[in-house]
Amino acid sequence: MCQWVTMLSQLRRIVKDVAQEPSLEKALAGLVRNVKHALKTECCSVYLADYDAHQFTLMATDGLNPAAIGKVTIGFSEGLIGWVGQREEPINLAQAQQHPRFKVTPEVSEEQFSAFLGCPIIHHRKVLGVLTIQQAASRVFNEDEESFLVTLGVQLASVLANAEMRKGSAGSAAPRQQNSQLQGLIGSPGIAIGEGFVLQPASDFDAISLKQSDDPEKELNRFFRAVKVTKAEFNRLAERMNGHLPADALAIFDVYHQLLDAASLGSEIEAQIKQGWCAKSALKLVVERFARQFDDMEDPYLRERGTDIRDLGQRVLNHLLENEQKTLKLPEKVVLVAENVTASMLAEIPRQQLVAIVSLKGSVNSHAAIMARALGIPAVMGVDELPLMQWQGHQLIVDGYHGQILVAPVEAICQEYRQLISKDAELSARYRAELHLPAGSACGQTFNLMVNSGLALDLEVTQSEFCNGVGLYRTEYPFIMRSRFPTELEQVELYSAVLRPYAGKPVVMRTLDVGGDKPLPYFPISEENPFLGWRGIRLTLDHPEIFLVQIRAMLKANIGYNNLHILLPMISDLAEVDEAQRLIRQAWFEVDDEFNGEGIVSKPKVGVMIEVPAIMYQLPELARKVDFCSVGTNDLTQYLLAVDRNNPRVGNLYDALHPAVLRALNQLAQQAQGLQFPISICGELGGEPLGVLILAAMGYQNFSMNHSNLAKIKWLLRRIDLSELRLLLPEVLACHSPKQVRVLVQRFLDQKQLLNQLRA
Ligand code: PEP
Ligand code: MG
């Protein structure tokens, strides 16, 4: 047990050291040294894969001939190293040189070693390299040694995944090679060229990537300024606390002062800056080193001092970042890059300047991606190979069609992409030219095309005359943008602003759907499984004071317009519908009473979102309780496939065109038709060309989508004969994979010469 605790902390330390060392060569040199020491073996080496040359290169060794580093290469199908890579599993041999796969490589001088343990380093199914330990004695490495190396390999994989980026960078501020390409997930289609602009929610050492500077003088001055402000802050705090805290507790401020002094931490940081690190990096290096030394101490009092050092460092960092943020100029064309793009971040950037979004976390149908689609700008999600700050200031091409990003592209490439951007603009103009026409198919079937609203209201309102209403107003966005719950009066104003421009057309307002990946900043919820937790109706029914105020505000805003419909999110149980209906009735009586029963407060239609699979099987009961239902394909896909819509690791499994999802949607359409239960689609699938065609073939006629998709979908539907699509449907439903579905429907579109008109 104890031995495992030591091993775990050794592992953690080794991986952290590699992650924090900006030079890959130095990181790997430290790695092999530390592993050799931890396992008390005689040799440790690391080989990295080069997929262009189909070979592994010896990158670091402690035990083999150091002159071979960077020179010795082994083909993917050669020797024991190649074999480990091919088999994708550890190979443990007592007498390596007797093995038929052993290849003599004289340059490495390994004659003295008999025992060999090689372990692959694999990231996202791709072998990045091989880690080996060797020993003179002829013995099989024991289970502890083997599992240590396997665990290390797994942990190192994501750290080494950005090895490409770090290769040769030696911590420079511009680590990217020209024209390098990063792959993420498609968040929102389209192409844009702009400059990376990083927004960080809060300063945090983990988010700081190490950078060097060529102006130590300037960095020193920045550091001294931040120290000065931090000291003044301590003086203010000490003064405020004087009399409230005992003298020994107040003494901490003196300690902080001393630590910041030139003779202590301060001098170490200065030394790092003089060695070429920028102020933030120097601070991070020193604070983390000192804090770790305290963390490792036996004495609990001293161990606690690690926390003090981090607190102190955090304060200085805050002031360094404050100054930095003040001096950062917003580029003309902003590609917003953030760990997690939030609605409030979007609000910080003027709409005309924002050309694309890159979110390091999140996936295809995260709300950041949906927001990008609402804004009609490309987005790439889940592309976290590069540390956040390294995106700052680089020219980026964001290709939202393929989920790719080109960093620092050469001019010829930019030229090509500019042509694609203008072709896209031409196509958009073609769709917009038909926006005023009615929504219907070539064979005469009419459709209700509505918009999803809540974020980009100004844009959505301009389309009010070209659509059949609002099929989904996500009320949570205005809640997220505030620092407290909006009052009833504020909500009345918000909702009137949506109901008014759509007077005479239905507006479906969804009650607050927070939780999952939409937290309220002023009501944090910490859960192991947020998408299976306290979300949507579950939360608001537990807080009737929030629910009632919202419904009252909706009812009041509806006076004079009478176009309000209320939609309940995340319903998984019929009792939730009953309880919500009871509260809606209560709110109606209250509001009606406030208006002296004059009869001006109308009773809106109430509907339920079909997004939890369970409720699909209770449709007849549901149809008796509410007026309509709306299918949230985003969540329905997530819950049917058991794939977190926000997790890029499983992003490739999240696909609304999965045949199982399509079959569920087909059954729903048929059932709703049999029950004469009004049904619409408000998930993203209804705003995608392939999705809307399949859904139309199933019989869906009401679609609500991001306003930026409206013109394109209307244009497409006008060119489709439904009888032809219906013939295709059985084939689509019989497909085995989303890929097959895509091929089938794309072929159909190609035959109609529509495919090449859907994007550049
Ligand atoms: C859905 O789940 O499909 C939906 C429309 O709601 P949201 O994306 O806001 O969860
Ligand atoms: Mg949903």
PDB file of C-alpha atoms and ligand atoms in Angstrom, residues 510 513 535 609 611 635 645, ligand 2:
ATOM      1  CA  ARG A 510     -38.737  27.481 -22.671  1.00  0.00           C
ATOM      2  CA  ASP A 513     -32.877  25.134 -18.623  1.00  0.00           C
ATOM      3  CA  ARG A 535     -30.947  20.247 -14.857  1.00  0.00           C
ATOM      4  CA  MET A 609     -39.485  18.899 -24.791  1.00  0.00           C
ATOM      5  CA  GLU A 611     -35.180  15.016 -25.074  1.00  0.00           C
ATOM      6  CA  ASP A 635     -30.097  16.041 -25.829  1.00  0.00           C
ATOM      7  CA  ARG A 645     -22.492  16.205 -25.834  1.00  0.00           C
TER       8      ARG A 645
HETATM    9 MG    MG B   2     -31.877  20.211 -24.505  1.00  0.00          MG
END
